[in-house]
Amino acid sequence: MFTLSGELVNALRRRARSLLKHAYIYLNDGDFDLACYNCQQALELYLKSLIYELFGEEVKICSLRELLGILHKRLRDAGRSRDAELIETIIENYRGVILGLEDANVDARYGTKPYDRKDAMDSIEAVEQIIEKLEKVRKRVVA
């Protein structure tokens, strides 16, 4: 396992932060579907940045479950069982939110499902919590 830093990691993280910031703007404007969509995108980009930084693997998939699965497997394969277990806990504790965010990747863009303020607030809160937990993993691995 190795750590890469650089332009791609920084760009993905910057975009993830910006998407989450704009999720708040959409929430305040009443655009709940776009707030949820931005949350999905923010978490997707953060996960991709983490996988790239920690394992040098540029991933092109969009599924949050698959991205978390890749991260879990890479950590386990690298002997980081404690960190892999934290990913398992994230998947278990946020399963419903993750599934909802994956749906928002399509539904929010094409207007096939109505989203409300609670959906948007729950999505923002969950993504912030997940990223906070993932950041703990990142700091332990790169330390």
mmCIF file of C-alpha atoms in Angstrom:
data_model
loop_
_atom_site.group_PDB
_atom_site.id
_atom_site.type_symbol
_atom_site.label_atom_id
_atom_site.label_comp_id
_atom_site.label_asym_id
_atom_site.label_seq_id
_atom_site.Cartn_x
_atom_site.Cartn_y
_atom_site.Cartn_z
ATOM 1 C CA MET A 1 0.000 0.000 0.000
ATOM 2 C CA PHE A 2 1.199 3.475 -0.746
ATOM 3 C CA THR A 3 -0.012 7.013 -0.472
ATOM 4 C CA LEU A 4 -0.359 9.305 -3.437
ATOM 5 C CA SER A 5 -0.971 12.968 -3.121
ATOM 6 C CA GLY A 6 -1.434 15.341 -5.937
ATOM 7 C CA GLU A 7 -3.704 17.063 -8.272
ATOM 8 C CA LEU A 8 -6.373 14.384 -8.712
ATOM 9 C CA VAL A 9 -6.851 13.782 -4.984
ATOM 10 C CA ASN A 10 -6.984 17.508 -4.288
ATOM 11 C CA ALA A 11 -9.360 18.182 -7.183
ATOM 12 C CA LEU A 12 -11.754 15.421 -6.138
ATOM 13 C CA ARG A 13 -11.769 16.584 -2.512
ATOM 14 C CA ARG A 14 -12.254 20.218 -3.515
ATOM 15 C CA ARG A 15 -15.192 19.234 -5.711
ATOM 16 C CA ALA A 16 -16.676 17.060 -2.955
ATOM 17 C CA ARG A 17 -16.526 19.984 -0.497
ATOM 18 C CA SER A 18 -18.041 22.327 -3.075
ATOM 19 C CA LEU A 19 -20.861 19.914 -3.877
ATOM 20 C CA LEU A 20 -21.697 19.564 -0.193
ATOM 21 C CA LYS A 21 -21.620 23.346 0.238
ATOM 22 C CA HIS A 22 -23.997 23.686 -2.697
ATOM 23 C CA ALA A 23 -26.266 21.029 -1.200
ATOM 24 C CA TYR A 24 -26.852 23.505 1.653
ATOM 25 C CA ILE A 25 -27.603 26.257 -0.847
ATOM 26 C CA TYR A 26 -30.105 24.036 -2.657
ATOM 27 C CA LEU A 27 -31.644 23.078 0.685
ATOM 28 C CA ASN A 28 -32.129 26.733 1.608
ATOM 29 C CA ASP A 29 -33.560 27.475 -1.853
ATOM 30 C CA GLY A 30 -36.058 24.623 -1.575
ATOM 31 C CA ASP A 31 -34.417 22.571 -4.338
ATOM 32 C CA PHE A 32 -34.434 19.384 -2.281
ATOM 33 C CA ASP A 33 -33.851 17.058 -5.212
ATOM 34 C CA LEU A 34 -30.670 18.879 -6.182
ATOM 35 C CA ALA A 35 -29.518 18.948 -2.565
ATOM 36 C CA CYS A 36 -29.821 15.148 -2.442
ATOM 37 C CA TYR A 37 -28.109 14.770 -5.811
ATOM 38 C CA ASN A 38 -25.220 16.950 -4.663
ATOM 39 C CA CYS A 39 -24.866 14.846 -1.526
ATOM 40 C CA GLN A 40 -24.546 11.690 -3.620
ATOM 41 C CA GLN A 41 -21.965 13.348 -5.844
ATOM 42 C CA ALA A 42 -20.001 14.699 -2.871
ATOM 43 C CA LEU A 43 -19.732 11.293 -1.245
ATOM 44 C CA GLU A 44 -18.882 9.607 -4.539
ATOM 45 C CA LEU A 45 -16.020 12.013 -5.214
ATOM 46 C CA TYR A 46 -14.733 11.797 -1.655
ATOM 47 C CA LEU A 47 -14.666 7.986 -1.841
ATOM 48 C CA LYS A 48 -12.860 8.092 -5.193
ATOM 49 C CA SER A 49 -10.279 10.520 -3.787
ATOM 50 C CA LEU A 50 -9.699 8.245 -0.807
ATOM 51 C CA ILE A 51 -9.261 5.111 -2.913
ATOM 52 C CA TYR A 52 -6.856 6.944 -5.195
ATOM 53 C CA GLU A 53 -4.876 8.497 -2.370
ATOM 54 C CA LEU A 54 -4.507 5.307 -0.366
ATOM 55 C CA PHE A 55 -4.194 2.702 -3.102
ATOM 56 C CA GLY A 56 -3.314 4.531 -6.319
ATOM 57 C CA GLU A 57 -6.433 3.212 -8.013
ATOM 58 C CA GLU A 58 -8.504 5.560 -10.153
ATOM 59 C CA VAL A 59 -12.063 4.224 -10.050
ATOM 60 C CA LYS A 60 -14.644 5.138 -12.688
ATOM 61 C CA ILE A 61 -17.790 3.627 -11.139
ATOM 62 C CA CYS A 62 -20.554 5.701 -9.536
ATOM 63 C CA SER A 63 -22.159 3.264 -7.099
ATOM 64 C CA LEU A 64 -21.537 4.291 -3.504
ATOM 65 C CA ARG A 65 -21.965 0.675 -2.384
ATOM 66 C CA GLU A 66 -19.370 -0.511 -4.888
ATOM 67 C CA LEU A 67 -16.966 2.252 -3.911
ATOM 68 C CA LEU A 68 -17.335 1.398 -0.233
ATOM 69 C CA GLY A 69 -16.876 -2.267 -1.141
ATOM 70 C CA ILE A 70 -13.651 -1.513 -3.002
ATOM 71 C CA LEU A 71 -12.356 0.547 -0.088
ATOM 72 C CA HIS A 72 -13.282 -2.214 2.362
ATOM 73 C CA LYS A 73 -11.552 -4.905 0.285
ATOM 74 C CA ARG A 74 -8.387 -2.864 -0.272
ATOM 75 C CA LEU A 75 -8.110 -2.079 3.431
ATOM 76 C CA ARG A 76 -8.672 -5.703 4.408
ATOM 77 C CA ASP A 77 -6.136 -6.910 1.792
ATOM 78 C CA ALA A 78 -3.636 -4.398 3.177
ATOM 79 C CA GLY A 79 -4.008 -5.834 6.682
ATOM 80 C CA ARG A 80 -5.965 -2.832 7.942
ATOM 81 C CA SER A 81 -8.735 -4.891 9.554
ATOM 82 C CA ARG A 82 -9.692 -2.181 12.080
ATOM 83 C CA ASP A 83 -10.192 0.311 9.265
ATOM 84 C CA ALA A 84 -12.032 -2.272 7.141
ATOM 85 C CA GLU A 85 -14.360 -2.902 10.078
ATOM 86 C CA LEU A 86 -15.133 0.814 10.283
ATOM 87 C CA ILE A 87 -16.157 0.708 6.616
ATOM 88 C CA GLU A 88 -18.424 -2.262 7.434
ATOM 89 C CA THR A 89 -19.974 -0.220 10.250
ATOM 90 C CA ILE A 90 -20.557 2.718 7.911
ATOM 91 C CA ILE A 91 -22.254 0.416 5.402
ATOM 92 C CA GLU A 92 -24.464 -1.126 8.104
ATOM 93 C CA ASN A 93 -25.360 2.099 9.907
ATOM 94 C CA TYR A 94 -26.010 4.158 6.790
ATOM 95 C CA ARG A 95 -27.413 1.463 4.486
ATOM 96 C CA GLY A 96 -30.750 3.222 3.965
ATOM 97 C CA VAL A 97 -29.171 6.601 3.336
ATOM 98 C CA ILE A 98 -26.617 5.131 0.927
ATOM 99 C CA LEU A 99 -29.378 3.403 -1.049
ATOM 100 C CA GLY A 100 -31.367 6.642 -1.083
ATOM 101 C CA LEU A 101 -28.362 8.600 -2.304
ATOM 102 C CA GLU A 102 -27.769 6.089 -5.077
ATOM 103 C CA ASP A 103 -31.400 6.524 -6.146
ATOM 104 C CA ALA A 104 -30.945 10.295 -6.049
ATOM 105 C CA ASN A 105 -28.149 9.993 -8.582
ATOM 106 C CA VAL A 106 -30.853 9.273 -11.167
ATOM 107 C CA ASP A 107 -34.188 10.223 -9.618
ATOM 108 C CA ALA A 108 -33.174 13.726 -8.533
ATOM 109 C CA ARG A 109 -31.792 14.589 -11.941
ATOM 110 C CA TYR A 110 -34.728 13.330 -13.948
ATOM 111 C CA GLY A 111 -37.528 14.257 -11.575
ATOM 112 C CA THR A 112 -38.904 10.770 -11.112
ATOM 113 C CA LYS A 113 -39.189 11.044 -7.331
ATOM 114 C CA PRO A 114 -40.196 13.990 -5.183
ATOM 115 C CA TYR A 115 -37.741 14.962 -2.453
ATOM 116 C CA ASP A 116 -38.613 17.021 0.605
ATOM 117 C CA ARG A 117 -36.721 19.067 3.152
ATOM 118 C CA LYS A 118 -36.267 16.077 5.468
ATOM 119 C CA ASP A 119 -34.741 14.005 2.655
ATOM 120 C CA ALA A 120 -32.272 16.778 1.913
ATOM 121 C CA MET A 121 -31.384 17.427 5.551
ATOM 122 C CA ASP A 122 -30.970 13.710 6.288
ATOM 123 C CA SER A 123 -28.746 13.321 3.214
ATOM 124 C CA ILE A 124 -26.532 16.270 4.125
ATOM 125 C CA GLU A 125 -26.188 15.153 7.727
ATOM 126 C CA ALA A 126 -25.392 11.558 6.776
ATOM 127 C CA VAL A 127 -22.818 12.510 4.140
ATOM 128 C CA GLU A 128 -21.074 14.827 6.593
ATOM 129 C CA GLN A 129 -20.964 12.043 9.191
ATOM 130 C CA ILE A 130 -19.740 9.443 6.700
ATOM 131 C CA ILE A 131 -17.003 11.720 5.383
ATOM 132 C CA GLU A 132 -15.946 12.478 8.966
ATOM 133 C CA LYS A 133 -15.594 8.739 9.660
ATOM 134 C CA LEU A 134 -13.779 8.143 6.376
ATOM 135 C CA GLU A 135 -11.411 10.975 7.208
ATOM 136 C CA LYS A 136 -10.471 9.168 10.431
ATOM 137 C CA VAL A 137 -9.609 6.089 8.373
ATOM 138 C CA ARG A 138 -7.553 8.202 5.965
ATOM 139 C CA LYS A 139 -5.586 9.848 8.770
ATOM 140 C CA ARG A 140 -4.798 6.491 10.399
ATOM 141 C CA VAL A 141 -3.656 4.923 7.137
ATOM 142 C CA VAL A 142 -1.445 7.796 6.022
ATOM 143 C CA ALA A 143 0.058 8.327 9.504
#
